[in-house]
Amino acid sequence: MIYATMRSIASYIPQRCVSNFDLEKLVDTSDEWITKRTGIKTRYFASENEASSDLATKAGEIALKRAGLEPSDIDLVIVATLSPDYVGMPSTACITSYNLGIENKPAFDITTACTGFIYLLSIAKAYIQAGMYQNILIIGAEKISSLLDFTDRSTCVLFGDGAGAAVISATQDPNEAILDVHISANGRYNDFLMTPGCGSRNPANQHIIDSNLQFIQMKGNETFKLAVKTLAQDVEHILQHNAIHPSEIKFFIPHQANLRIISAVGEMLDFQKDQVVVTVDRFGNTSAASIPMAINSIYEENKLHKGDLILLDAFGGGLTWGSALLRFGGNPL
Ligand code: UT7
């Protein structure tokens, strides 16, 4: 039997750290409000000359090295991003592959917002279990600061930039397998989170730009309520489906949008505090990069070991959501 395993994990965090106090100077907000409503204290922004593919390349390089693979060993590269280098083409995955020295291999992007990494796992698992590929590089990479309206305090304080990458490889060993991945979507709520301008619906023109419609808009409160409900149901479902009790999970690693969402879902599902991984305080919401960055943080702290059972869970624009259960397959640092 062929299984898929997460052979390595890595991340790249841009240099520039932006605190809530820095944002107080830009918009009518306060460290107190941001901390109380979101749990965020800092986030990192890429520099002007860095694009999402640059962040993806740096995370991808480390993921390849940690998997002990050469660029020529990679059969496919997929990038999840809502902040691609270019609106239409070329894909961020094509640029990232080239930067990494991976040529003449398939590469494509997916757009599933904050659920990006769960969708990537689902695609990579399916390709590997179908016997088509041996090693797939998956990357969540975001320069969300390029999509932020710094006159809108309700969104610009929430997000950060970064990239997280993993090599997903074929294995015969069930003790390091990706056990199950659930993904779903409902376009009924497509206007909860969106970048309304500069696509084919509202092509770029002066009015679009003057109205800041190229930036992220969010119905925060509605999204919050639906996120808590959907995430809790989704996690319950994947645990039941695999006959696993929350106490058997070493780490619950949810998408990092808001500490209040993470705490509410964690409590509803009876996870202990030390099972729940939180990085939103340091990185803010890095969308498709948030889950791999969070996995990488416990890996680099030497808390995550080969065979550990982890549960991932995400919710984002579309709306999309999903969860994954897996035994980590990476070697120690
Ligand atoms: O990653 C994809 C999924 N995303 C999410 O899951 C995000 C879900 N939503 C949230 O995390 C929260 O809804 C937010 C953090 C976005 C907002 O928190 P909230 O507790 O839902 O606040 P609210 O939108 O209901 O606004 C409460 C008040 C409003 O003032 P009034 O009308 O009560 O006077 C806002 O104008 O807070 C005000 N406000 C702010 N005040 C200071 C909104 N943003 C800010 C701000 N600083 N940055």
Short mmCIF file of C-alpha atoms and ligand atoms in Angstrom, two decimals, residues 28-30 33-34 37-38 114 153-154 157-159 193 218 220-221 223-224 227 255 257-258 260-261 285 315-316, ligand 1:
data_model
loop_
_atom_site.label_atom_id
_atom_site.label_comp_id
_atom_site.label_asym_id
_atom_site.label_seq_id
_atom_site.Cartn_x
_atom_site.Cartn_y
_atom_site.Cartn_z
CA ASP A 28 -7.25 54.75 14.51
CA THR A 29 -6.53 51.58 16.51
CA SER A 30 -4.79 50.53 19.70
CA TRP A 33 -8.08 46.58 20.97
CA ILE A 34 -5.99 44.37 18.67
CA ARG A 37 -10.10 41.11 19.95
CA THR A 38 -7.51 39.03 18.06
CA CYS A 114 -6.73 30.50 4.30
CA ARG A 153 -8.59 49.47 10.51
CA SER A 154 -10.95 46.50 10.50
CA VAL A 157 -4.29 45.05 11.62
CA LEU A 158 -5.09 41.36 11.11
CA PHE A 159 -2.72 40.05 8.48
CA LEU A 193 -14.01 37.76 2.41
CA MET A 218 -14.08 41.27 5.16
CA GLY A 220 -15.49 40.16 10.16
CA ASN A 221 -18.31 39.44 12.56
CA THR A 223 -17.06 35.33 9.27
CA PHE A 224 -16.14 34.90 12.94
CA ALA A 227 -15.74 30.04 11.39
CA HIS A 255 -5.47 28.23 11.00
CA ALA A 257 -6.79 34.05 12.22
CA ASN A 258 -7.88 35.02 15.70
CA ARG A 260 -10.64 33.91 20.19
CA ILE A 261 -11.62 31.53 17.35
CA ASN A 285 -3.04 35.89 9.93
CA PHE A 315 -11.36 28.21 7.28
CA GLY A 316 -11.16 31.02 4.73
O1 UT7 B 1 -8.59 33.96 7.90
C1 UT7 B 1 -9.86 33.81 7.32
C2 UT7 B 1 -10.93 33.80 8.29
N1 UT7 B 1 -10.97 35.06 9.00
C3 UT7 B 1 -11.51 35.09 10.19
O2 UT7 B 1 -11.92 34.07 10.67
C4 UT7 B 1 -11.66 36.42 10.88
C5 UT7 B 1 -12.96 36.44 11.64
N2 UT7 B 1 -13.28 37.69 12.29
C6 UT7 B 1 -12.60 38.21 13.34
O3 UT7 B 1 -11.56 37.72 13.70
C7 UT7 B 1 -13.21 39.39 14.07
O4 UT7 B 1 -14.54 39.57 13.63
C8 UT7 B 1 -12.43 40.72 13.90
C9 UT7 B 1 -11.12 40.64 14.66
C10 UT7 B 1 -12.18 40.97 12.44
C11 UT7 B 1 -13.23 41.88 14.47
O5 UT7 B 1 -13.56 41.64 15.84
P1 UT7 B 1 -15.04 41.84 16.38
O6 UT7 B 1 -15.01 41.59 17.82
O7 UT7 B 1 -15.93 40.99 15.51
O8 UT7 B 1 -15.25 43.38 16.12
P2 UT7 B 1 -16.39 44.11 15.25
O9 UT7 B 1 -16.08 43.97 13.79
O10 UT7 B 1 -17.75 43.69 15.72
O11 UT7 B 1 -16.17 45.60 15.67
C12 UT7 B 1 -16.36 46.03 17.02
C13 UT7 B 1 -15.94 47.48 17.14
C14 UT7 B 1 -16.55 48.39 16.07
O12 UT7 B 1 -16.85 49.64 16.68
P3 UT7 B 1 -18.36 49.98 17.14
O13 UT7 B 1 -19.19 49.87 15.91
O14 UT7 B 1 -18.70 48.93 18.17
O15 UT7 B 1 -18.22 51.36 17.69
C15 UT7 B 1 -15.42 48.58 15.10
O16 UT7 B 1 -15.50 49.80 14.39
O17 UT7 B 1 -14.52 47.59 16.99
C16 UT7 B 1 -14.21 48.60 16.01
N3 UT7 B 1 -12.96 48.22 15.36
C17 UT7 B 1 -11.76 48.63 15.78
N4 UT7 B 1 -11.39 49.41 16.82
C18 UT7 B 1 -10.08 49.61 16.99
C19 UT7 B 1 -12.78 47.42 14.27
N5 UT7 B 1 -11.48 47.31 13.98
C20 UT7 B 1 -10.83 48.04 14.91
C21 UT7 B 1 -9.46 48.29 15.15
N6 UT7 B 1 -9.13 49.08 16.21
N7 UT7 B 1 -8.47 47.77 14.38
#
